[in-house]
PDB file of C-alpha atoms in Angstrom:
ATOM      1  CA  MET A   1    -136.021 -60.820   4.632  1.00 53.00           C
ATOM      2  CA  ASN A   2    -134.819 -57.304   5.408  1.00 59.00           C
ATOM      3  CA  ALA A   3    -132.283 -56.384   8.098  1.00 63.00           C
ATOM      4  CA  SER A   4    -134.866 -55.250  10.704  1.00 67.00           C
ATOM      5  CA  GLY A   5    -136.759 -58.523  10.435  1.00 70.00           C
ATOM      6  CA  ARG A   6    -133.549 -60.490  10.813  1.00 70.00           C
ATOM      7  CA  LYS A   7    -132.662 -58.564  13.986  1.00 67.00           C
ATOM      8  CA  ARG A   8    -136.120 -59.224  15.478  1.00 72.00           C
ATOM      9  CA  ARG A   9    -135.769 -62.933  14.773  1.00 74.00           C
ATOM     10  CA  ILE A  10    -132.355 -63.023  16.476  1.00 69.00           C
ATOM     11  CA  ARG A  11    -133.776 -61.246  19.537  1.00 69.00           C
ATOM     12  CA  ARG A  12    -136.630 -63.757  19.774  1.00 71.00           C
ATOM     13  CA  ARG A  13    -134.187 -66.658  19.641  1.00 69.00           C
ATOM     14  CA  LEU A  14    -132.031 -65.091  22.343  1.00 61.00           C
ATOM     15  CA  ARG A  15    -135.040 -64.573  24.602  1.00 65.00           C
ATOM     16  CA  ARG A  16    -136.054 -68.219  24.156  1.00 65.00           C
ATOM     17  CA  MET A  17    -132.529 -69.215  25.192  1.00 63.00           C
ATOM     18  CA  GLY A  18    -132.862 -67.120  28.344  1.00 56.00           C
ATOM     19  CA  ARG A  19    -130.437 -64.438  27.230  1.00 52.00           C
ATOM     20  CA  ASN A  20    -131.308 -60.788  26.704  1.00 53.00           C
ATOM     21  CA  PRO A  21    -129.659 -59.035  23.779  1.00 50.00           C
ATOM     22  CA  ARG A  22    -126.987 -56.558  24.781  1.00 56.00           C
ATOM     23  CA  THR A  23    -128.176 -53.001  24.307  1.00 57.00           C
ATOM     24  CA  ARG A  24    -125.793 -50.322  23.124  1.00 62.00           C
ATOM     25  CA  VAL A  25    -125.145 -47.596  25.692  1.00 58.00           C
ATOM     26  CA  ARG A  26    -125.664 -44.141  24.283  1.00 66.00           C
ATOM     27  CA  GLY A  27    -123.972 -41.096  25.719  1.00 61.00           C
ATOM     28  CA  PRO A  28    -120.648 -39.288  25.836  1.00 65.00           C
ATOM     29  CA  SER A  29    -117.447 -41.251  26.333  1.00 69.00           C
ATOM     30  CA  PHE A  30    -115.631 -41.086  29.656  1.00 68.00           C
ATOM     31  CA  ASN A  31    -112.803 -39.069  28.083  1.00 71.00           C
ATOM     32  CA  ARG A  32    -115.237 -36.240  27.404  1.00 75.00           C
ATOM     33  CA  LEU A  33    -116.358 -36.274  31.032  1.00 81.00           C
ATOM     34  CA  ILE A  34    -112.849 -35.944  32.510  1.00 85.00           C
ATOM     35  CA  PRO A  35    -112.636 -32.110  32.052  1.00 86.00           C
ATOM     36  CA  ASN A  36    -116.065 -31.641  33.664  1.00 88.00           C
ATOM     37  CA  ILE A  37    -115.069 -33.926  36.540  1.00 90.00           C
ATOM     38  CA  MET A  38    -111.934 -31.830  37.080  1.00 91.00           C
ATOM     39  CA  THR A  39    -114.002 -28.646  37.041  1.00 92.00           C
ATOM     40  CA  MET A  40    -116.294 -30.202  39.650  1.00 94.00           C
ATOM     41  CA  LEU A  41    -113.278 -31.043  41.827  1.00 94.00           C
ATOM     42  CA  GLY A  42    -112.042 -27.457  41.512  1.00 93.00           C
ATOM     43  CA  LEU A  43    -115.452 -26.156  42.542  1.00 94.00           C
ATOM     44  CA  CYS A  44    -115.433 -28.463  45.569  1.00 95.00           C
ATOM     45  CA  ALA A  45    -111.952 -27.187  46.480  1.00 94.00           C
ATOM     46  CA  GLY A  46    -113.168 -23.574  46.365  1.00 94.00           C
ATOM     47  CA  LEU A  47    -116.174 -24.359  48.542  1.00 95.00           C
ATOM     48  CA  SER A  48    -113.913 -26.238  50.968  1.00 95.00           C
ATOM     49  CA  GLY A  49    -111.753 -23.119  51.218  1.00 94.00           C
ATOM     50  CA  MET A  50    -114.803 -21.164  52.353  1.00 94.00           C
ATOM     51  CA  ARG A  51    -115.585 -23.814  54.921  1.00 94.00           C
ATOM     52  CA  PHE A  52    -112.026 -23.692  56.328  1.00 95.00           C
ATOM     53  CA  ALA A  53    -112.163 -19.894  56.457  1.00 94.00           C
ATOM     54  CA  LEU A  54    -115.413 -20.080  58.401  1.00 93.00           C
ATOM     55  CA  GLU A  55    -113.535 -22.117  61.006  1.00 92.00           C
ATOM     56  CA  HIS A  56    -110.591 -19.649  60.906  1.00 92.00           C
ATOM     57  CA  GLN A  57    -108.278 -22.305  59.467  1.00 94.00           C
ATOM     58  CA  PHE A  58    -106.630 -20.040  56.932  1.00 94.00           C
ATOM     59  CA  GLU A  59    -103.751 -22.272  55.881  1.00 94.00           C
ATOM     60  CA  PRO A  60    -106.069 -25.052  54.616  1.00 95.00           C
ATOM     61  CA  ALA A  61    -108.326 -22.382  53.102  1.00 95.00           C
ATOM     62  CA  ALA A  62    -105.446 -20.913  51.092  1.00 94.00           C
ATOM     63  CA  VAL A  63    -104.295 -24.389  50.008  1.00 94.00           C
ATOM     64  CA  ALA A  64    -107.817 -25.262  48.843  1.00 95.00           C
ATOM     65  CA  LEU A  65    -108.014 -22.116  46.691  1.00 94.00           C
ATOM     66  CA  LEU A  66    -104.572 -22.840  45.244  1.00 93.00           C
ATOM     67  CA  ILE A  67    -105.739 -26.331  44.306  1.00 93.00           C
ATOM     68  CA  ALA A  68    -108.788 -24.802  42.606  1.00 93.00           C
ATOM     69  CA  ALA A  69    -106.499 -22.462  40.638  1.00 92.00           C
ATOM     70  CA  CYS A  70    -104.269 -25.357  39.524  1.00 91.00           C
ATOM     71  CA  ILE A  71    -107.280 -27.383  38.385  1.00 91.00           C
ATOM     72  CA  ASP A  72    -108.635 -24.369  36.503  1.00 88.00           C
ATOM     73  CA  GLY A  73    -105.369 -24.134  34.612  1.00 85.00           C
ATOM     74  CA  LEU A  74    -105.531 -27.792  33.605  1.00 86.00           C
ATOM     75  CA  ASP A  75    -109.154 -28.617  32.797  1.00 83.00           C
ATOM     76  CA  GLY A  76    -109.349 -26.495  29.650  1.00 80.00           C
ATOM     77  CA  ARG A  77    -106.094 -27.839  28.242  1.00 81.00           C
ATOM     78  CA  ILE A  78    -107.096 -31.429  28.996  1.00 84.00           C
ATOM     79  CA  ALA A  79    -110.449 -30.829  27.297  1.00 81.00           C
ATOM     80  CA  ARG A  80    -108.663 -29.675  24.138  1.00 80.00           C
ATOM     81  CA  LEU A  81    -106.223 -32.592  24.243  1.00 82.00           C
ATOM     82  CA  LEU A  82    -109.022 -35.142  24.650  1.00 78.00           C
ATOM     83  CA  LYS A  83    -111.225 -33.304  22.135  1.00 77.00           C
ATOM     84  CA  GLY A  84    -113.871 -33.005  24.811  1.00 72.00           C
ATOM     85  CA  ALA A  85    -114.413 -29.246  24.762  1.00 77.00           C
ATOM     86  CA  THR A  86    -118.152 -28.517  24.850  1.00 80.00           C
ATOM     87  CA  ARG A  87    -120.355 -25.492  25.381  1.00 82.00           C
ATOM     88  CA  PHE A  88    -121.616 -27.035  28.612  1.00 85.00           C
ATOM     89  CA  GLY A  89    -118.041 -27.463  29.868  1.00 83.00           C
ATOM     90  CA  ALA A  90    -117.194 -23.848  29.064  1.00 84.00           C
ATOM     91  CA  GLU A  91    -120.249 -22.522  30.917  1.00 88.00           C
ATOM     92  CA  PHE A  92    -119.649 -24.844  33.861  1.00 90.00           C
ATOM     93  CA  ASP A  93    -116.008 -23.739  34.055  1.00 89.00           C
ATOM     94  CA  SER A  94    -117.043 -20.074  34.074  1.00 90.00           C
ATOM     95  CA  LEU A  95    -119.535 -20.609  36.913  1.00 92.00           C
ATOM     96  CA  SER A  96    -116.920 -22.558  38.870  1.00 93.00           C
ATOM     97  CA  ASP A  97    -114.419 -19.720  38.358  1.00 92.00           C
ATOM     98  CA  PHE A  98    -116.917 -17.221  39.741  1.00 94.00           C
ATOM     99  CA  VAL A  99    -117.367 -19.231  42.936  1.00 94.00           C
ATOM    100  CA  CYS A 100    -113.701 -20.178  43.420  1.00 94.00           C
ATOM    101  CA  PHE A 101    -112.127 -16.862  42.419  1.00 94.00           C
ATOM    102  CA  GLY A 102    -114.921 -14.347  42.930  1.00 93.00           C
ATOM    103  CA  VAL A 103    -116.814 -15.466  46.022  1.00 95.00           C
ATOM    104  CA  ALA A 104    -114.344 -17.594  47.997  1.00 95.00           C
ATOM    105  CA  PRO A 105    -111.405 -15.100  48.175  1.00 95.00           C
ATOM    106  CA  SER A 106    -113.595 -12.227  49.352  1.00 94.00           C
ATOM    107  CA  PHE A 107    -115.173 -14.538  51.940  1.00 95.00           C
ATOM    108  CA  VAL A 108    -111.713 -15.609  53.163  1.00 95.00           C
ATOM    109  CA  LEU A 109    -110.650 -11.971  53.570  1.00 94.00           C
ATOM    110  CA  LEU A 110    -113.915 -11.192  55.331  1.00 93.00           C
ATOM    111  CA  MET A 111    -113.121 -13.845  57.931  1.00 93.00           C
ATOM    112  CA  TRP A 112    -109.426 -12.885  57.936  1.00 93.00           C
ATOM    113  CA  SER A 113    -109.721  -9.260  59.039  1.00 91.00           C
ATOM    114  CA  LEU A 114    -112.988  -7.620  57.953  1.00 90.00           C
ATOM    115  CA  GLU A 115    -115.466  -9.582  60.053  1.00 87.00           C
ATOM    116  CA  HIS A 116    -115.512  -7.079  62.942  1.00 83.00           C
ATOM    117  CA  ALA A 117    -114.325  -3.967  61.090  1.00 83.00           C
ATOM    118  CA  GLY A 118    -117.617  -2.098  61.038  1.00 82.00           C
ATOM    119  CA  ARG A 119    -120.780  -1.835  58.997  1.00 84.00           C
ATOM    120  CA  TYR A 120    -118.994  -0.952  55.749  1.00 87.00           C
ATOM    121  CA  SER A 121    -116.442  -3.768  55.902  1.00 87.00           C
ATOM    122  CA  PHE A 122    -118.532  -5.895  53.565  1.00 90.00           C
ATOM    123  CA  VAL A 123    -118.545  -3.271  50.789  1.00 93.00           C
ATOM    124  CA  PRO A 124    -115.039  -4.118  49.424  1.00 94.00           C
ATOM    125  CA  CYS A 125    -116.016  -7.804  49.347  1.00 94.00           C
ATOM    126  CA  ILE A 126    -119.120  -7.001  47.309  1.00 94.00           C
ATOM    127  CA  LEU A 127    -117.112  -4.767  44.972  1.00 95.00           C
ATOM    128  CA  PHE A 128    -114.521  -7.464  44.297  1.00 95.00           C
ATOM    129  CA  THR A 129    -117.141 -10.147  43.658  1.00 95.00           C
ATOM    130  CA  VAL A 130    -119.126  -7.907  41.301  1.00 96.00           C
ATOM    131  CA  CYS A 131    -115.953  -6.989  39.401  1.00 94.00           C
ATOM    132  CA  MET A 132    -115.063 -10.668  39.058  1.00 95.00           C
ATOM    133  CA  ALA A 133    -118.525 -11.416  37.634  1.00 94.00           C
ATOM    134  CA  LEU A 134    -118.166  -8.572  35.130  1.00 94.00           C
ATOM    135  CA  ARG A 135    -114.682  -9.728  34.160  1.00 92.00           C
ATOM    136  CA  LEU A 136    -115.852 -13.306  33.497  1.00 91.00           C
ATOM    137  CA  ALA A 137    -118.886 -12.075  31.539  1.00 90.00           C
ATOM    138  CA  ARG A 138    -116.653  -9.874  29.379  1.00 89.00           C
ATOM    139  CA  PHE A 139    -114.285 -12.785  28.772  1.00 86.00           C
ATOM    140  CA  ASN A 140    -117.138 -15.084  27.715  1.00 83.00           C
ATOM    141  CA  ALA A 141    -118.525 -12.425  25.381  1.00 83.00           C
ATOM    142  CA  SER A 142    -115.102 -11.904  23.771  1.00 79.00           C
ATOM    143  CA  LEU A 143    -114.883 -15.582  22.782  1.00 72.00           C
ATOM    144  CA  ASP A 144    -117.317 -14.934  19.933  1.00 69.00           C
ATOM    145  CA  ASP A 145    -115.458 -11.831  18.724  1.00 67.00           C
ATOM    146  CA  ASP A 146    -113.666 -12.665  15.472  1.00 66.00           C
ATOM    147  CA  ASP A 147    -112.629  -9.075  14.744  1.00 69.00           C
ATOM    148  CA  LYS A 148    -109.780  -8.942  17.244  1.00 72.00           C
ATOM    149  CA  PRO A 149    -106.329  -8.266  15.771  1.00 71.00           C
ATOM    150  CA  ASP A 150    -103.852 -11.119  15.775  1.00 69.00           C
ATOM    151  CA  TYR A 151    -101.468  -9.516  18.245  1.00 68.00           C
ATOM    152  CA  SER A 152    -104.192  -9.237  20.901  1.00 72.00           C
ATOM    153  CA  TYR A 153    -104.551 -13.021  21.254  1.00 73.00           C
ATOM    154  CA  SER A 154    -101.428 -13.083  23.443  1.00 76.00           C
ATOM    155  CA  PHE A 155    -102.999 -10.704  25.969  1.00 83.00           C
ATOM    156  CA  PHE A 156    -105.881 -10.708  28.406  1.00 85.00           C
ATOM    157  CA  THR A 157    -108.046  -7.624  28.827  1.00 86.00           C
ATOM    158  CA  GLY A 158    -107.626  -6.971  32.521  1.00 87.00           C
ATOM    159  CA  VAL A 159    -106.139  -9.307  35.100  1.00 92.00           C
ATOM    160  CA  PRO A 160    -107.426 -12.903  34.647  1.00 91.00           C
ATOM    161  CA  ALA A 161    -109.593 -14.492  37.320  1.00 90.00           C
ATOM    162  CA  PRO A 162    -107.049 -16.906  38.921  1.00 91.00           C
ATOM    163  CA  ALA A 163    -104.386 -14.198  39.068  1.00 92.00           C
ATOM    164  CA  GLY A 164    -106.907 -11.790  40.604  1.00 93.00           C
ATOM    165  CA  ALA A 165    -107.719 -14.324  43.308  1.00 93.00           C
ATOM    166  CA  GLY A 166    -104.018 -14.759  44.032  1.00 92.00           C
ATOM    167  CA  LEU A 167    -103.449 -10.998  44.240  1.00 94.00           C
ATOM    168  CA  VAL A 168    -106.365 -10.376  46.566  1.00 95.00           C
ATOM    169  CA  LEU A 169    -105.137 -13.091  48.945  1.00 95.00           C
ATOM    170  CA  PHE A 170    -101.833 -11.259  49.426  1.00 95.00           C
ATOM    171  CA  PRO A 171    -102.699 -10.222  53.041  1.00 95.00           C
ATOM    172  CA  VAL A 172    -103.373 -13.871  53.908  1.00 95.00           C
ATOM    173  CA  PHE A 173    -100.077 -15.039  52.385  1.00 95.00           C
ATOM    174  CA  LEU A 174     -98.200 -12.225  54.106  1.00 94.00           C
ATOM    175  CA  GLY A 175     -99.859 -12.892  57.458  1.00 94.00           C
ATOM    176  CA  LEU A 176     -99.178 -16.634  57.319  1.00 94.00           C
ATOM    177  CA  GLU A 177     -95.539 -15.959  56.476  1.00 93.00           C
ATOM    178  CA  ALA A 178     -95.298 -13.475  59.354  1.00 93.00           C
ATOM    179  CA  ASP A 179     -96.781 -16.057  61.717  1.00 91.00           C
ATOM    180  CA  ARG A 180     -94.169 -18.560  60.569  1.00 91.00           C
ATOM    181  CA  LEU A 181     -91.369 -16.069  61.183  1.00 90.00           C
ATOM    182  CA  HIS A 182     -92.928 -14.913  64.478  1.00 89.00           C
ATOM    183  CA  ALA A 183     -92.894 -11.343  63.179  1.00 90.00           C
ATOM    184  CA  GLU A 184     -95.670  -9.851  65.269  1.00 91.00           C
ATOM    185  CA  GLY A 185     -95.522  -6.410  63.702  1.00 91.00           C
ATOM    186  CA  LEU A 186     -95.790  -7.746  60.150  1.00 92.00           C
ATOM    187  CA  ALA A 187     -98.598 -10.114  61.210  1.00 91.00           C
ATOM    188  CA  ALA A 188    -100.532  -7.239  62.749  1.00 93.00           C
ATOM    189  CA  PHE A 189    -100.066  -5.191  59.563  1.00 94.00           C
ATOM    190  CA  ALA A 190    -101.332  -8.059  57.391  1.00 93.00           C
ATOM    191  CA  ARG A 191    -104.475  -8.331  59.529  1.00 93.00           C
ATOM    192  CA  LEU A 192    -105.357  -4.647  59.306  1.00 93.00           C
ATOM    193  CA  PRO A 193    -108.832  -4.246  57.772  1.00 93.00           C
ATOM    194  CA  LEU A 194    -107.545  -1.371  55.643  1.00 93.00           C
ATOM    195  CA  VAL A 195    -104.963  -3.635  53.965  1.00 94.00           C
ATOM    196  CA  SER A 196    -107.581  -6.207  53.018  1.00 94.00           C
ATOM    197  CA  ALA A 197    -109.996  -3.520  51.829  1.00 94.00           C
ATOM    198  CA  VAL A 198    -107.334  -1.901  49.624  1.00 94.00           C
ATOM    199  CA  CYS A 199    -106.375  -5.262  48.114  1.00 94.00           C
ATOM    200  CA  LEU A 200    -110.017  -6.053  47.352  1.00 95.00           C
ATOM    201  CA  ILE A 201    -110.719  -2.674  45.743  1.00 95.00           C
ATOM    202  CA  VAL A 202    -107.497  -2.409  43.723  1.00 95.00           C
ATOM    203  CA  THR A 203    -107.702  -5.989  42.475  1.00 95.00           C
ATOM    204  CA  GLY A 204    -111.366  -5.552  41.554  1.00 93.00           C
ATOM    205  CA  LEU A 205    -110.483  -2.489  39.468  1.00 94.00           C
ATOM    206  CA  LEU A 206    -107.663  -4.397  37.762  1.00 94.00           C
ATOM    207  CA  LEU A 207    -110.114  -7.158  36.865  1.00 94.00           C
ATOM    208  CA  VAL A 208    -112.508  -4.849  35.006  1.00 93.00           C
ATOM    209  CA  SER A 209    -109.817  -2.577  33.567  1.00 91.00           C
ATOM    210  CA  THR A 210    -108.766  -2.569  29.915  1.00 88.00           C
ATOM    211  CA  LEU A 211    -105.135  -3.128  30.886  1.00 89.00           C
ATOM    212  CA  PRO A 212    -103.502  -5.605  28.466  1.00 88.00           C
ATOM    213  CA  VAL A 213    -101.936  -8.437  30.456  1.00 87.00           C
ATOM    214  CA  TRP A 214     -99.700 -11.180  29.095  1.00 84.00           C
ATOM    215  CA  SER A 215    -101.534 -14.473  28.808  1.00 81.00           C
ATOM    216  CA  PHE A 216     -98.261 -16.455  28.411  1.00 74.00           C
ATOM    217  CA  LYS A 217    -100.074 -18.855  26.056  1.00 70.00           C
ATOM    218  CA  ASN A 218     -98.151 -17.839  22.928  1.00 67.00           C
ATOM    219  CA  PHE A 219     -95.225 -16.321  24.813  1.00 70.00           C
ATOM    220  CA  LYS A 220     -91.977 -17.110  22.977  1.00 73.00           C
ATOM    221  CA  VAL A 221     -88.757 -17.261  24.959  1.00 75.00           C
ATOM    222  CA  PRO A 222     -85.500 -16.366  23.191  1.00 78.00           C
ATOM    223  CA  ALA A 223     -83.074 -19.268  22.988  1.00 80.00           C
ATOM    224  CA  ARG A 224     -80.501 -17.623  25.248  1.00 85.00           C
ATOM    225  CA  TYR A 225     -83.081 -17.244  28.030  1.00 82.00           C
ATOM    226  CA  VAL A 226     -84.397 -20.823  28.002  1.00 84.00           C
ATOM    227  CA  LEU A 227     -81.783 -22.216  30.408  1.00 87.00           C
ATOM    228  CA  PRO A 228     -82.044 -19.325  32.924  1.00 87.00           C
ATOM    229  CA  LEU A 229     -85.827 -19.628  32.791  1.00 86.00           C
ATOM    230  CA  MET A 230     -85.676 -23.356  33.535  1.00 90.00           C
ATOM    231  CA  LEU A 231     -83.234 -22.799  36.393  1.00 91.00           C
ATOM    232  CA  GLY A 232     -85.361 -19.988  37.807  1.00 88.00           C
ATOM    233  CA  THR A 233     -88.485 -22.134  37.619  1.00 88.00           C
ATOM    234  CA  GLY A 234     -86.742 -24.954  39.478  1.00 91.00           C
ATOM    235  CA  LEU A 235     -85.466 -22.520  42.099  1.00 91.00           C
ATOM    236  CA  TYR A 236     -88.930 -21.069  42.623  1.00 89.00           C
ATOM    237  CA  ALA A 237     -90.430 -24.570  42.911  1.00 89.00           C
ATOM    238  CA  ALA A 238     -87.891 -25.401  45.633  1.00 91.00           C
ATOM    239  CA  LEU A 239     -88.690 -22.118  47.383  1.00 90.00           C
ATOM    240  CA  LEU A 240     -92.402 -22.851  47.115  1.00 89.00           C
ATOM    241  CA  VAL A 241     -91.915 -26.174  48.883  1.00 88.00           C
ATOM    242  CA  ALA A 242     -89.625 -24.771  51.564  1.00 89.00           C
ATOM    243  CA  ASP A 243     -91.460 -21.494  52.207  1.00 90.00           C
ATOM    244  CA  PRO A 244     -94.836 -21.530  50.413  1.00 91.00           C
ATOM    245  CA  TRP A 245     -96.411 -18.400  51.887  1.00 93.00           C
ATOM    246  CA  GLY A 246     -93.374 -16.209  51.320  1.00 91.00           C
ATOM    247  CA  ALA A 247     -93.040 -17.522  47.764  1.00 92.00           C
ATOM    248  CA  LEU A 248     -96.714 -16.822  47.017  1.00 93.00           C
ATOM    249  CA  ALA A 249     -96.541 -13.325  48.487  1.00 93.00           C
ATOM    250  CA  GLY A 250     -93.423 -12.617  46.416  1.00 92.00           C
ATOM    251  CA  ALA A 251     -95.130 -13.957  43.288  1.00 92.00           C
ATOM    252  CA  GLY A 252     -97.983 -11.493  43.824  1.00 92.00           C
ATOM    253  CA  LEU A 253     -95.563  -8.572  44.032  1.00 92.00           C
ATOM    254  CA  LEU A 254     -93.713  -9.801  40.948  1.00 92.00           C
ATOM    255  CA  TYR A 255     -96.975 -10.079  39.004  1.00 92.00           C
ATOM    256  CA  ILE A 256     -97.863  -6.483  39.847  1.00 93.00           C
ATOM    257  CA  ALA A 257     -94.373  -5.417  38.756  1.00 93.00           C
ATOM    258  CA  ILE A 258     -94.683  -6.950  35.263  1.00 91.00           C
ATOM    259  CA  LEU A 259     -98.017  -5.270  34.453  1.00 91.00           C
ATOM    260  CA  PRO A 260     -96.396  -2.053  33.123  1.00 90.00           C
ATOM    261  CA  PHE A 261     -94.085  -4.122  30.893  1.00 90.00           C
ATOM    262  CA  SER A 262     -97.079  -6.042  29.582  1.00 88.00           C
ATOM    263  CA  ARG A 263     -98.832  -2.799  28.694  1.00 88.00           C
ATOM    264  CA  ARG A 264     -95.711  -1.487  26.943  1.00 89.00           C
ATOM    265  CA  SER A 265     -95.349  -4.709  24.938  1.00 85.00           C
ATOM    266  CA  TYR A 266     -98.979  -4.528  23.818  1.00 84.00           C
ATOM    267  CA  HIS A 267     -98.675  -0.943  22.606  1.00 84.00           C
ATOM    268  CA  ARG A 268     -95.468  -1.763  20.726  1.00 86.00           C
ATOM    269  CA  LEU A 269     -97.215  -4.559  18.870  1.00 82.00           C
ATOM    270  CA  LYS A 270    -100.198  -2.308  18.201  1.00 80.00           C
ATOM    271  CA  LEU A 271     -98.018   0.447  16.721  1.00 83.00           C
ATOM    272  CA  ALA A 272     -96.127  -2.065  14.598  1.00 80.00           C
ATOM    273  CA  ALA A 273     -99.396  -3.498  13.261  1.00 76.00           C
ATOM    274  CA  GLU A 274    -100.738  -0.013  12.475  1.00 75.00           C
ATOM    275  CA  GLU A 275     -97.541   0.963  10.646  1.00 75.00           C
ATOM    276  CA  MET A 276     -97.675  -2.247   8.626  1.00 74.00           C
ATOM    277  CA  SER A 277    -101.301  -1.665   7.645  1.00 67.00           C
ATOM    278  CA  GLU A 278    -100.518   1.926   6.601  1.00 63.00           C
ATOM    279  CA  THR A 279     -97.628   0.688   4.464  1.00 66.00           C
ATOM    280  CA  VAL A 280     -99.863  -1.846   2.743  1.00 60.00           C
ATOM    281  CA  GLU A 281    -102.503   0.799   2.033  1.00 58.00           C
ATOM    282  CA  GLU A 282     -99.932   3.181   0.553  1.00 58.00           C
ATOM    283  CA  GLU A 283     -98.569   0.610  -1.916  1.00 59.00           C
ATOM    284  CA  PRO A 284     -99.931   1.071  -5.467  1.00 57.00           C
ATOM    285  CA  ALA A 285    -102.393  -1.460  -6.750  1.00 52.00           C
TER     286      ALA A 285
END
């Protein structure tokens, strides 16, 4: 008797005994679902930020968007660690990024200071959201590009989506810090519609620019700077707990300050690679 006939006979015996044979569950393992679940939680956090902004609760709105940014930084790495990276997960993550970092921040700024600023107050919000969509589409298209030089893998083309969301929320961070310090003049400045409009437009242009920006994925720290870097990270973490809005506003200014150095580093690597290729071509066969 062959194997299939033997299995049928065993099933018939089990049914006579009142027991159903256990069927094997087909589908992905739970480990492969964890990254998608995290992406879903990040999307829910971004949508919650919009809901808080609609109620003019800007502190919870900013916290919700920060949670979405933290989850976005973790889900991809966890997917690679668990070997659960899929095409569906990548597309889902990109759509979640568009909502959390393209739609939600502009909506928060609209409710922050642009709601009653006139008929053209919505234009900067549209510009930022469109630029974020273009930036994410360009990033997804570059994943299939195998012709990029090796030195370019340490750089993003344009400001990445989470960093762009953090930069555009600078007026909110500054205003919340001013409210904490009871600095009425600084709070009034942070709520000026012109400040929010400028942040939306400038950040949108940085998103779609060709500016090379450090990705910090393959960033190597010299040995003598490891200890100061660890101490500085601990100090910033303590400052973030004690004064979160001031620390976030300062981080935005610091990020803008390092962009020229990132561009200079990229061009140095590019020149070094071009000189090396010219030397190889000039060598005799």
